[in-house]
Coordinates of C-alpha atoms in Angstrom, one line a residue:
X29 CA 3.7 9.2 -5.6
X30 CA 4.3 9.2 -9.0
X31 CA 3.6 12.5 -11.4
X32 CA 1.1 11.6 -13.7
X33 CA 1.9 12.4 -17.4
X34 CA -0.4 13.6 -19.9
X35 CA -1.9 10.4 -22.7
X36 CA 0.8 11.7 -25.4
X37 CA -0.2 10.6 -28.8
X38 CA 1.8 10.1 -31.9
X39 CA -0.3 13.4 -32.6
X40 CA -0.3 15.6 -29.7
X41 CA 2.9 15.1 -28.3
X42 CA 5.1 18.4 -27.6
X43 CA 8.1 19.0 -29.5
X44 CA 11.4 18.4 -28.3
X45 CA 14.7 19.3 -29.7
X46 CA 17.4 16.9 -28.2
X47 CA 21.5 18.9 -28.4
X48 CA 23.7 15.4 -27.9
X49 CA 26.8 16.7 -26.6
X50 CA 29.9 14.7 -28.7
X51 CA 32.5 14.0 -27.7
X52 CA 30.7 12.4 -24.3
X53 CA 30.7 8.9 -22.8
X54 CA 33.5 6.2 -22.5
X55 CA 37.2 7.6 -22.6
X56 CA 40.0 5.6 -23.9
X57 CA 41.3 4.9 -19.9
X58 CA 37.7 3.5 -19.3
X59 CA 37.8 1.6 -22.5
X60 CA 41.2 0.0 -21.5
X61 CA 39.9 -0.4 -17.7
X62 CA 36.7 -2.3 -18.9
X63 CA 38.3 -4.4 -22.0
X64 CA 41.1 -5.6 -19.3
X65 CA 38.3 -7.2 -16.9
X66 CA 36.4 -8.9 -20.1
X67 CA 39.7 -9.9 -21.6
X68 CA 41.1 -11.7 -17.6
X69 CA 37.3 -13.1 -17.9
X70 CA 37.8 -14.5 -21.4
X71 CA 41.2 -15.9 -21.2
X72 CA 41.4 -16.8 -17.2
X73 CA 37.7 -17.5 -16.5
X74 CA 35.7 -16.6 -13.2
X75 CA 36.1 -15.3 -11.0
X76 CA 38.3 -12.0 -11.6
X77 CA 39.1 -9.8 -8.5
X78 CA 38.6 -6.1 -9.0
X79 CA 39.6 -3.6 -6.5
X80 CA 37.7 -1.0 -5.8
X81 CA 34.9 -0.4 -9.1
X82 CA 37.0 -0.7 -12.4
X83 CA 35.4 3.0 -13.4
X84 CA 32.9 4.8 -11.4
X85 CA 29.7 3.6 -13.4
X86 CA 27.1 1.3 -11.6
X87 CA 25.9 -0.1 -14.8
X88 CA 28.8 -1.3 -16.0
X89 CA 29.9 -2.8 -12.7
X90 CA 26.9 -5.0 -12.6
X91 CA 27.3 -5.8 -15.6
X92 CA 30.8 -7.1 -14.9
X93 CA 30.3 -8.4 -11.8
X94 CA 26.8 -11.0 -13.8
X95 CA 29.7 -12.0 -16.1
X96 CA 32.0 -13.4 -12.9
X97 CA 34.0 -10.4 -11.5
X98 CA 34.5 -9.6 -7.8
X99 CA 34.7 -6.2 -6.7
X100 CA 36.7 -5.5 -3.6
X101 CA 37.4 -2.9 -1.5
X102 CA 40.9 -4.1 0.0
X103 CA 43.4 -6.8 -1.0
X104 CA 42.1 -8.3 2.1
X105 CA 39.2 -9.1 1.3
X106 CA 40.4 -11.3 -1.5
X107 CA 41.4 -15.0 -0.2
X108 CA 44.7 -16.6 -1.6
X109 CA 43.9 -17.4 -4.9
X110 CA 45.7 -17.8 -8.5
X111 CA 42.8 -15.7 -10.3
X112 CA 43.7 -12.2 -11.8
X113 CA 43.3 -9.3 -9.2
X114 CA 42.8 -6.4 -11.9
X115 CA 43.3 -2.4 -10.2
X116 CA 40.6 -0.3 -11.6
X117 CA 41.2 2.9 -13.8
X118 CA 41.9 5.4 -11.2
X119 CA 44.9 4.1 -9.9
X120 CA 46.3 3.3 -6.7
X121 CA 48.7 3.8 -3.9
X122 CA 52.5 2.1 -4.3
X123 CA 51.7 0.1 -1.2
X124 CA 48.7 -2.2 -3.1
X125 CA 50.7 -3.2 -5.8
X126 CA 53.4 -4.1 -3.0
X127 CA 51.0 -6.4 -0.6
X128 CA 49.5 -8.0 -4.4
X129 CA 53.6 -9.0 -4.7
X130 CA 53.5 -10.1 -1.1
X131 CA 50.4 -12.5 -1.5
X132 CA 52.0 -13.8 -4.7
X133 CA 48.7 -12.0 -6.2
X134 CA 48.6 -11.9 -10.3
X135 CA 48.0 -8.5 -10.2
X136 CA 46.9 -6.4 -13.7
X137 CA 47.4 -2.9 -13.0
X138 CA 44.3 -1.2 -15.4
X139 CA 45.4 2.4 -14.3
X140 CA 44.5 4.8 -16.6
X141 CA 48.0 5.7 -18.6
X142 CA 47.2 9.4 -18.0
X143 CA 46.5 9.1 -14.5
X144 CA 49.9 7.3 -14.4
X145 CA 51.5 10.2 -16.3
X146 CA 50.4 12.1 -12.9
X147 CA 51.7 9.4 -10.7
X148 CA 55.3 9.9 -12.2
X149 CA 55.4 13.7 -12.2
X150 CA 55.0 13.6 -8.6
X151 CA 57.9 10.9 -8.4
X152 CA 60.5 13.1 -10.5
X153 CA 59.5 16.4 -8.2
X154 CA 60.3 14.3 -5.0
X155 CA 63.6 13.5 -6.5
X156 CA 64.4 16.6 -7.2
X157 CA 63.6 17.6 -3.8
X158 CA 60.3 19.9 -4.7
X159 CA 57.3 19.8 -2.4
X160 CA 54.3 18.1 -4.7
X161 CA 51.0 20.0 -4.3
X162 CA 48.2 18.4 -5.8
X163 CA 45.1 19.7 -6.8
X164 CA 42.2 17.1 -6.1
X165 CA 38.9 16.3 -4.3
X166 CA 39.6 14.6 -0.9
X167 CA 39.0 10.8 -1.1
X168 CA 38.6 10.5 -4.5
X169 CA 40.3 7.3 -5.4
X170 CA 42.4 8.8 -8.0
X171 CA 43.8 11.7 -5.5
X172 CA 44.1 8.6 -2.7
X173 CA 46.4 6.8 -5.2
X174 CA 48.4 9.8 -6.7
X175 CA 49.6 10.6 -2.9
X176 CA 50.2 7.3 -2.5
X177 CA 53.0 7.3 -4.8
X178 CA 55.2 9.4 -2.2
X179 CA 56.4 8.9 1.6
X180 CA 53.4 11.0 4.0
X181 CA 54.1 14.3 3.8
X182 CA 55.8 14.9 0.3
X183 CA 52.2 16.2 -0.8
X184 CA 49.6 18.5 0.3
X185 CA 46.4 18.3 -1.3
X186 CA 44.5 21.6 -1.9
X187 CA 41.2 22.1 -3.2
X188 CA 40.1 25.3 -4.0
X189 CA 41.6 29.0 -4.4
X190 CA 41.1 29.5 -0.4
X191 CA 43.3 26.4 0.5
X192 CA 46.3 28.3 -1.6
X193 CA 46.1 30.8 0.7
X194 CA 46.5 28.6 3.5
X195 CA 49.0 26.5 2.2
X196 CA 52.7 26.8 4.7
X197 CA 55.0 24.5 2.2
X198 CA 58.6 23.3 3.9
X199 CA 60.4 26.4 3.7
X200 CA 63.5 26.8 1.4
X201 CA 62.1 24.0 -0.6
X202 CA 61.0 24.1 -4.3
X203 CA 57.2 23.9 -5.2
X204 CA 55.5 21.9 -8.4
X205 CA 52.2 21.0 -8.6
X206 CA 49.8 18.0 -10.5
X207 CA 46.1 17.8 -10.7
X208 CA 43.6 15.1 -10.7
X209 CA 42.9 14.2 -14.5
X210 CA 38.7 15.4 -13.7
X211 CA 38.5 18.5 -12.5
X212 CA 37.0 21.4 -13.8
X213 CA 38.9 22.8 -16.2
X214 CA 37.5 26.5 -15.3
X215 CA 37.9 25.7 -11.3
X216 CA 41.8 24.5 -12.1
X217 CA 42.8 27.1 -13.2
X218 CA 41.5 29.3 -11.2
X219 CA 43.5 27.6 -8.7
X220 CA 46.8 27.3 -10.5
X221 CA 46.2 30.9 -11.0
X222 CA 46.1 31.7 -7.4
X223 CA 49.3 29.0 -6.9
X224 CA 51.3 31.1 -9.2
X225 CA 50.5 33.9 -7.8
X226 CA 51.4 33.2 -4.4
X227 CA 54.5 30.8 -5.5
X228 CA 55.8 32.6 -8.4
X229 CA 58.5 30.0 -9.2
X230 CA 56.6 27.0 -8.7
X231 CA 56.8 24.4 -11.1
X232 CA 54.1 23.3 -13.7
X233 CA 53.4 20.0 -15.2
X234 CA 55.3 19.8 -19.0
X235 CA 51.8 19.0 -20.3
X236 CA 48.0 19.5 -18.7
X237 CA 47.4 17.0 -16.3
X238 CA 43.6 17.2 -16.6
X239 CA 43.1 14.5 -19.7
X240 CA 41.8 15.3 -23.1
X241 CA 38.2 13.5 -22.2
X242 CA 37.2 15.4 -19.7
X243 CA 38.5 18.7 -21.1
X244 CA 36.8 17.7 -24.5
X245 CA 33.4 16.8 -22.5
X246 CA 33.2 19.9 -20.9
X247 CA 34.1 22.2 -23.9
X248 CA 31.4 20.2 -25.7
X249 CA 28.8 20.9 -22.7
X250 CA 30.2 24.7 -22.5
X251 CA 28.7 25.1 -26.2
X252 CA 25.1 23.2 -25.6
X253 CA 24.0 24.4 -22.1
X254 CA 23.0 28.0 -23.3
X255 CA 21.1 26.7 -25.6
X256 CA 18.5 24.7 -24.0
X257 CA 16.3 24.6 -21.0
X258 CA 17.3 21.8 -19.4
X259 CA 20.4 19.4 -19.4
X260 CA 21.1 16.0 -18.3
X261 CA 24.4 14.3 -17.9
X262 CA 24.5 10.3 -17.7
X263 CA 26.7 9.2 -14.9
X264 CA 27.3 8.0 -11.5
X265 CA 26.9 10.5 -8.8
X266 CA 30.6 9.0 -7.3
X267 CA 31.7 10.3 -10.5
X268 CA 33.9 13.1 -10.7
X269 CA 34.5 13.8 -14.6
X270 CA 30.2 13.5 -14.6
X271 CA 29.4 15.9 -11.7
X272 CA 31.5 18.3 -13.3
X273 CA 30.0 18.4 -16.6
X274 CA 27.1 18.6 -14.8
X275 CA 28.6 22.1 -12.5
X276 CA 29.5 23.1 -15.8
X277 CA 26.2 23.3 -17.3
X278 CA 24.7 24.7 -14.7
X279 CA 27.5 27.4 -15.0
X280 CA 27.1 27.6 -18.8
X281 CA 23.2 29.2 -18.0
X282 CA 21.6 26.4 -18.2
X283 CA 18.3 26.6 -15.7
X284 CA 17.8 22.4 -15.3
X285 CA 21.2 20.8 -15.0
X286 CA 21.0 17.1 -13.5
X287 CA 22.8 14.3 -13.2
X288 CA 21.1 10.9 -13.4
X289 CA 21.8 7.3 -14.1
X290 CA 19.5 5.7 -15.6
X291 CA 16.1 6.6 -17.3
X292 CA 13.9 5.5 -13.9
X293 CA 16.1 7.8 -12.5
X294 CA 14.4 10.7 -14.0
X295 CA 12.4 13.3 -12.3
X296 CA 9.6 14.0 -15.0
X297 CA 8.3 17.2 -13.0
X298 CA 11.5 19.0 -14.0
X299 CA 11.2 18.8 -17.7
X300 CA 7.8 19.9 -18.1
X301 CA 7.3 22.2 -20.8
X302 CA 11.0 22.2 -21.8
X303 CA 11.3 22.8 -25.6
X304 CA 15.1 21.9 -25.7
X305 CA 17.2 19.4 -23.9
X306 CA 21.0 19.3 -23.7
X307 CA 22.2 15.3 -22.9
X308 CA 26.0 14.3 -22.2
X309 CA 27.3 11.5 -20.7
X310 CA 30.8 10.8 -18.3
X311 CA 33.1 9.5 -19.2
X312 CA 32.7 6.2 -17.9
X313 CA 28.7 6.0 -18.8
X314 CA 28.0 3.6 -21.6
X315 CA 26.6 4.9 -24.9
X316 CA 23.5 2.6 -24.1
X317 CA 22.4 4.7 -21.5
X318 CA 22.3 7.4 -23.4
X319 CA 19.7 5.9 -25.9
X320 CA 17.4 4.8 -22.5
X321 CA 17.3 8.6 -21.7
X322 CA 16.3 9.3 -25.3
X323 CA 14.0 6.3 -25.8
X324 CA 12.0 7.5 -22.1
X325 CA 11.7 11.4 -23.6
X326 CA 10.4 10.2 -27.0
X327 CA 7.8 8.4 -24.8
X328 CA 6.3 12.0 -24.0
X329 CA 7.5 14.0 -26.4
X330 CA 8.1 14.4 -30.2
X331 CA 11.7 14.4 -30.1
X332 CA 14.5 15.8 -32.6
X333 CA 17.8 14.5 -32.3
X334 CA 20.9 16.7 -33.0
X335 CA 24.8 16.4 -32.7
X336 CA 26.6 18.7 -31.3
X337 CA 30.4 18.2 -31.9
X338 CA 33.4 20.2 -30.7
X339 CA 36.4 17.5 -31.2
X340 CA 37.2 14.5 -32.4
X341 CA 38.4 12.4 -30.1
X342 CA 40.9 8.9 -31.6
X343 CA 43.0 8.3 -28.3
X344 CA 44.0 4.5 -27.9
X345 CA 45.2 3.1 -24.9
X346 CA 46.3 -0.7 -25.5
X347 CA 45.2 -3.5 -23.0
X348 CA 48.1 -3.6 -19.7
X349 CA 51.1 -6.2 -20.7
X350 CA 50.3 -9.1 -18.8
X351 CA 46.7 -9.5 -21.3
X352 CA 48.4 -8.6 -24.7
X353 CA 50.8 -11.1 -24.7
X354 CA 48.3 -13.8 -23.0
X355 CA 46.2 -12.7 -25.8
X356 CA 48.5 -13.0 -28.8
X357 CA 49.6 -16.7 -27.2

């Protein structure tokens, strides 16, 4: 049953501050992701073939999907066909790219170039005959494709301080690790910690693998969840950069952390009597989203809007090849 809500007036409505996290929302790997679908749409026409969702944001895969794009689990799925066949943002394993080449596919890879910066750490530690670990949520499509990029059993995935303690690597053989680009920057290094405690001489990545977005997003949350009573993060729930901000918050001190979709999506029994709210989005939530949560809670309350800023972000990914130089024919 629905909770009833008081009849708020233009006069009588309660206060409420609004913190808007920034940076928050779209990345420049979700940007590139999104821009390369619209662009095959523009310059190709219906339909496009998408495997697996281009970023993990339902919104914007319906949206996609109205203008004429398919979304596909498998290359299987997909029947023989000259249309574009587009891999989303979070990469994917060597063998997909190799069956698109085999089904004389015209395949756009749209993997995120720091994700791909991952993929080719891994490959230079297998040639120099190191053991990969990778530190990464099981199943995620982004660990799925990053252990794709070597033969079965060049990488064990851990993830969390308890699996280092398990972990038996080939013995004699050299140890570096990678990370998923949205983890928790807290959680990772926690982990890495434990890894170079354990492995002394194990080898780290010349740069942090987790990307600027997500370590950006989270800073920005870090500084914002203390300060209010309750805090919402736009995103998906298959999200991992969102349900982290999300952890984060609630590990920041804030008492209401949540993370929701849309603005139906809200739970109004939580937020009653809050006097401050914290809002955020993932990165692959659209900025519109963010004004529906806003627009709902000036609905009941008298709100306040203020940014809350921690970096600038100017990070600019160009489209993949094959739609830059369609584009500039």
């Amino acid at each position: 049953m629905p909770i009833a809500t008081p009849p708020y007036t233009a006069t009588n409505k309660p206060q409420l501050d609004v913190l808007i996290c920034a940076p928050r929302g779209f990345c420049a790997g979700v940007v590139r992701a999104i821009d390369a679908v619209e662009k095959a749409l523009a310059i190709y026409g219906p339909p496009v073939y998408v495997r697996h969702e281009i970023v993990h944001n339902k919104y914007v895969v319906e949206s996609l999907r109205r203008k004429g794009a398919i979304f596909v689990d498998e290359l299987d799925e997909i029947p023989e066909t000259k249309a574009p066949v587009i891999f989303s943002a979070h990469g994917v394993p060597k063998s997909v790219p190799l069956d698109a080449q085999t089904r004389h596919f015209f395949a756009i890879d749209a993997t995120c170039p720091l994700v791909t910066k991952v993929h080719r750490e891994a490959e230079v530690h297998y040639k120099r005959a190191r053991h990969v670990v990778l530190v990464g949520h099981a199943g995620h499509p982004e660990v799925v494709g990053t252990m794709g990029q070597l033969p079965e059993g060049a990488i064990t995935l851990i993830e969390t301080i308890e699996d280092v303690a398990h972990l038996t690597p080939p013995e004699g053989q050299e140890l570096a690790y990678v990370t998923q680009t949205t983890l928790s920057v807290d959680d990772t290094a926690g982990i890495v910690a434990a890894l170079k405690a354990r492995f002394p001489a194990i080898v780290s990545p010349h740069k942090e693998d987790i990307c600027y977005a997500t370590t950006n997003r989270q800073e920005a949350v870090k500084r914002v969840a203390p300060q209010v009573d309750a805090m919402i993060v736009v995103g998906s729930p298959n999200s991992s950069n969102s349900q982290r901000l999300r952890e984060v918050a609630e590990r920041a001190g804030c008492p209401v952390s949540r993370l929701i979709l849309r603005a139906e999506d809200i739970d109004w029994s939580l937020f009653a009597g809050i006097r401050k709210l914290g809002l955020t989005a993932g990165a692959s939530a659209p900025e519109i989203l963010v004004e529906e949560i806003i627009d709902a809670f000036a609905e009941r309350f008298d709100v306040r809007v203020e940014t809350v800023s921690t970096a600038d972000e100017s990070v600019f990914f160009p489209l993949p090849r094959d739609l830059r130089e369609q584009a500039a024919e």
